[in-house]
Short mmCIF file of C-alpha atoms in Angstrom, two decimals:
data_model
loop_
_atom_site.label_atom_id
_atom_site.label_comp_id
_atom_site.label_asym_id
_atom_site.label_seq_id
_atom_site.Cartn_x
_atom_site.Cartn_y
_atom_site.Cartn_z
CA GLY A 1 1.36 -84.34 -16.01
CA GLY A 2 -1.61 -85.23 -13.88
CA GLU A 3 -5.04 -86.57 -14.53
CA THR A 4 -7.56 -84.77 -16.67
CA LEU A 5 -10.39 -83.57 -14.47
CA GLU A 6 -13.82 -84.85 -15.35
CA ILE A 7 -15.50 -81.48 -15.14
CA PRO A 8 -17.51 -79.27 -17.49
CA SER A 9 -15.69 -77.96 -20.54
CA ASN A 10 -16.03 -74.39 -19.34
CA MET A 11 -13.94 -75.32 -16.31
CA GLY A 12 -11.42 -77.41 -18.19
CA ARG A 13 -8.58 -75.19 -17.05
CA VAL A 14 -9.20 -75.90 -13.38
CA LEU A 15 -6.15 -77.77 -12.16
CA GLY A 16 -4.69 -78.64 -8.80
CA ALA A 17 -5.93 -80.43 -5.73
CA THR A 18 -7.88 -79.48 -2.67
CA GLU A 19 -6.05 -77.34 -0.15
CA ALA A 20 -8.69 -78.05 2.41
CA ALA A 21 -8.22 -81.78 2.84
CA THR A 22 -6.65 -81.51 6.28
CA GLU A 23 -9.34 -79.35 7.80
CA SER A 24 -12.43 -80.60 9.56
CA ALA A 25 -14.85 -79.63 12.25
CA GLY A 26 -13.89 -82.51 14.51
CA ALA A 27 -14.79 -83.26 18.08
CA GLU A 28 -14.42 -80.72 20.84
CA PRO A 29 -10.65 -80.43 21.48
CA ARG A 30 -11.09 -80.55 25.24
CA GLU A 31 -12.60 -84.02 25.00
CA THR A 32 -9.71 -85.70 23.20
CA PRO A 33 -6.67 -83.42 23.44
CA ALA A 34 -4.19 -86.29 23.31
CA GLU A 35 -5.69 -87.66 20.11
CA GLU A 36 -5.60 -84.43 18.12
CA PRO A 37 -2.95 -85.02 15.45
CA ARG A 38 -0.46 -82.25 14.94
CA ARG A 39 -0.62 -80.86 11.44
CA GLU A 40 2.37 -80.19 9.26
CA PHE A 41 1.19 -76.68 8.37
CA SER A 42 -1.09 -73.90 9.52
CA SER A 43 -3.79 -72.52 7.24
CA THR A 44 -6.29 -69.72 6.69
CA GLN A 45 -9.87 -70.02 5.51
CA LEU A 46 -13.15 -68.17 4.99
CA ASP A 47 -15.89 -70.05 6.84
CA ILE A 48 -19.25 -70.28 5.10
CA THR A 49 -22.10 -69.72 7.57
CA GLY A 50 -25.85 -69.15 7.69
CA PRO A 51 -28.40 -70.45 5.16
CA LEU A 52 -25.78 -71.13 2.49
CA ALA A 53 -23.81 -73.39 4.83
CA ALA A 54 -27.01 -75.25 5.70
CA ASP A 55 -27.81 -75.76 2.01
CA ILE A 56 -24.28 -77.03 1.33
CA ARG A 57 -24.52 -79.56 4.16
CA SER A 58 -27.96 -80.61 2.91
CA PHE A 59 -26.57 -81.26 -0.60
CA ALA A 60 -23.74 -83.35 0.83
CA ALA A 61 -26.13 -85.27 3.08
CA LYS A 62 -27.96 -86.56 0.00
CA ILE A 63 -24.83 -88.36 -1.22
CA PRO A 64 -25.26 -92.05 -0.33
CA ASP A 65 -22.87 -93.26 2.34
CA ALA A 66 -21.80 -96.11 0.07
CA LYS A 67 -20.21 -93.59 -2.31
CA LEU A 68 -18.14 -91.87 0.37
CA ALA A 69 -14.44 -92.38 1.02
CA PRO A 70 -13.28 -92.64 4.67
CA ASP A 71 -13.03 -88.84 5.04
CA GLY A 72 -16.75 -88.63 4.30
CA ARG A 73 -18.56 -85.32 4.06
CA GLU A 74 -17.08 -81.93 4.85
CA GLU A 75 -19.10 -80.76 7.83
CA ARG A 76 -17.63 -77.26 7.95
CA PRO A 77 -18.06 -75.49 4.60
CA HIS A 78 -15.21 -73.11 3.90
CA VAL A 79 -12.92 -71.66 1.26
CA THR A 80 -9.24 -72.17 1.99
CA VAL A 81 -7.32 -68.95 1.38
CA LYS A 82 -3.77 -70.14 2.05
CA PHE A 83 -2.59 -73.55 3.20
CA GLY A 84 0.99 -74.57 3.95
CA LEU A 85 1.85 -71.78 6.37
CA HIS A 86 4.88 -72.36 8.59
CA THR A 87 3.94 -69.96 11.38
CA GLU A 88 2.04 -71.15 14.42
CA SER A 89 1.27 -67.63 15.62
CA ALA A 90 -2.00 -65.98 14.65
CA GLU A 91 -0.43 -62.65 15.58
CA ASP A 92 1.70 -62.83 12.44
CA LEU A 93 -1.44 -62.20 10.41
CA VAL A 94 -2.43 -58.98 12.14
CA PRO A 95 -0.34 -56.51 10.10
CA LEU A 96 -1.22 -58.30 6.86
CA LEU A 97 -4.97 -57.86 7.28
CA GLU A 98 -5.03 -54.10 7.80
CA GLY A 99 -7.46 -52.54 5.35
CA ILE A 100 -8.65 -55.89 3.98
CA GLY A 101 -12.44 -55.63 3.87
CA PRO A 102 -15.11 -58.32 3.56
CA ILE A 103 -14.66 -60.75 0.67
CA GLU A 104 -17.53 -61.13 -1.80
CA LEU A 105 -17.72 -64.69 -3.12
CA ARG A 106 -19.83 -66.09 -5.93
CA LEU A 107 -20.42 -69.80 -6.31
CA GLY A 108 -20.40 -71.85 -9.50
CA ARG A 109 -21.18 -75.44 -10.45
CA THR A 110 -19.98 -78.59 -8.74
CA PHE A 111 -16.88 -80.36 -10.06
CA SER A 112 -14.25 -82.83 -8.90
CA PHE A 113 -10.56 -83.03 -8.12
CA THR A 114 -9.24 -86.46 -9.11
CA GLU A 115 -5.50 -86.31 -8.38
CA ASP A 116 -5.55 -88.04 -5.00
CA PRO A 117 -5.03 -91.81 -5.37
CA ASP A 118 -7.30 -92.60 -2.42
CA HIS A 119 -10.39 -90.52 -3.19
CA ASN A 120 -11.96 -87.91 -5.45
CA VAL A 121 -12.96 -84.57 -4.01
CA LEU A 122 -16.42 -83.25 -4.84
CA ALA A 123 -16.46 -79.47 -4.59
CA ILE A 124 -18.32 -76.29 -5.50
CA ALA A 125 -16.41 -73.86 -7.71
CA VAL A 126 -15.86 -70.41 -6.23
CA ALA A 127 -15.02 -67.25 -8.15
CA PRO A 128 -14.42 -63.97 -6.33
CA ARG A 129 -16.92 -61.33 -7.36
CA VAL A 130 -14.13 -58.82 -6.94
CA ALA A 131 -10.39 -59.30 -6.69
CA GLY A 132 -10.61 -59.48 -2.90
CA LEU A 133 -9.95 -63.18 -2.46
CA ARG A 134 -6.78 -63.29 -4.53
CA ALA A 135 -5.61 -59.99 -3.04
CA LEU A 136 -6.03 -61.45 0.44
CA ARG A 137 -4.13 -64.58 -0.53
CA GLU A 138 -1.32 -62.57 -2.12
CA LYS A 139 -1.03 -60.41 0.99
CA ILE A 140 -0.61 -63.51 3.17
CA GLU A 141 1.86 -65.06 0.73
CA SER A 142 3.96 -61.91 0.66
CA GLY A 143 4.23 -61.72 4.43
CA LEU A 144 4.46 -65.30 5.65
CA GLU A 145 6.68 -68.24 4.79
CA ALA A 146 4.77 -71.13 3.29
CA THR A 147 5.15 -74.41 1.44
CA ASP A 148 3.04 -74.69 -1.71
CA THR A 149 1.49 -78.14 -1.53
CA HIS A 150 -0.40 -77.72 -4.83
CA PRO A 151 0.72 -76.13 -8.10
CA LYS A 152 -2.28 -73.86 -8.62
CA TYR A 153 -4.81 -72.16 -6.38
CA VAL A 154 -8.36 -73.22 -7.23
CA PRO A 155 -10.89 -71.58 -4.88
CA HIS A 156 -13.59 -74.07 -3.91
CA ILE A 157 -15.85 -75.37 -1.18
CA THR A 158 -15.37 -79.08 -0.50
CA LEU A 159 -18.60 -81.06 -0.28
CA ALA A 160 -17.35 -84.60 0.26
CA TYR A 161 -14.66 -87.18 -0.43
CA LEU A 162 -15.80 -89.90 -2.85
CA LYS A 163 -14.55 -93.39 -3.52
CA LYS A 164 -12.43 -93.59 -6.66
CA ASP A 165 -14.90 -95.91 -8.41
CA VAL A 166 -17.89 -93.56 -8.05
CA PRO A 167 -18.86 -92.25 -11.53
CA LEU A 168 -18.24 -88.52 -11.80
CA ARG A 169 -21.41 -87.44 -13.54
CA PRO A 170 -24.56 -85.45 -12.71
CA PRO A 171 -26.12 -84.93 -10.26
CA LEU A 172 -22.79 -85.04 -8.41
CA VAL A 173 -20.67 -83.03 -10.84
CA ASN A 174 -21.89 -80.18 -13.05
CA SER A 175 -24.78 -79.49 -10.70
CA GLY A 176 -26.02 -75.92 -10.87
CA THR A 177 -27.60 -76.06 -7.42
CA PHE A 178 -25.33 -73.32 -6.07
CA GLU A 179 -24.52 -71.49 -9.29
CA GLY A 180 -24.90 -67.75 -8.79
CA ARG A 181 -25.25 -67.92 -5.02
CA ALA A 182 -23.27 -65.20 -3.27
CA PHE A 183 -21.66 -65.01 0.15
CA ARG A 184 -20.01 -62.13 2.00
CA ALA A 185 -17.18 -63.35 4.21
CA ASP A 186 -16.46 -60.84 6.96
CA SER A 187 -13.88 -62.83 8.91
CA LEU A 188 -10.80 -64.95 8.25
CA THR A 189 -10.02 -68.01 10.38
CA PHE A 190 -6.41 -68.92 11.16
CA SER A 191 -5.97 -72.59 12.05
CA SER A 192 -2.64 -73.41 13.66
CA LYS A 193 -0.67 -76.64 13.37
CA ASP A 194 -1.94 -77.73 16.78
CA GLY A 195 -5.57 -77.18 15.77
CA THR A 196 -6.17 -73.97 17.71
CA GLU A 197 -8.08 -71.30 15.81
CA ARG A 198 -8.55 -67.56 15.80
CA ALA A 199 -10.99 -65.53 13.73
CA PHE A 200 -9.99 -62.11 12.41
CA PRO A 201 -12.65 -59.60 11.31
CA LEU A 202 -12.16 -58.32 7.78
CA GLU A 203 -12.82 -54.61 7.98
CA PRO A 204 -12.20 -51.96 5.33
CA ALA A 205 -9.66 -49.28 6.06
CA GLU A 206 -11.01 -46.24 7.87
CA LYS A 207 -11.24 -43.13 5.73
#
């Protein structure tokens, strides 16, 4: 079972829950090393940067604070590629990324995930312009042990976490603000259980 998502009819088949809920761009680790909670899993993500990232943050900033759940706004726009990884070593990714070039992403409309009992997740739909995103995810899945925390992979960019009683209607959901925007991700970030990160360039195989 599971709740029916209050999203546009053309996205009625989108199921699952955010795989990015545990990630944030928190304080500098060196300032509060003892307070950094250890995560259950490692993860990989494509960070959104440049003008698009600024526009995403600007959209989220317009959401009134009164509508936000404790997790607030997502300050670091990104697309999670694979969450639930058991490894803590970034080196395990090296052989899996050979020949994986930049990933072309295309954004859709805003929608919501409603499964979490504590908040709703407002997100931007993401569809890969080519098969690169799913190919990258499958490569990681084939080479690394992982726990699937959600039944289906739904690529998205989290905007914010909303209180459960906030009505899910425009201009929050079904907004076309980002529809058709494209982004070329040329690096993959590995985030370990202890919060340390490493970015890997995504470069096409040499001919």
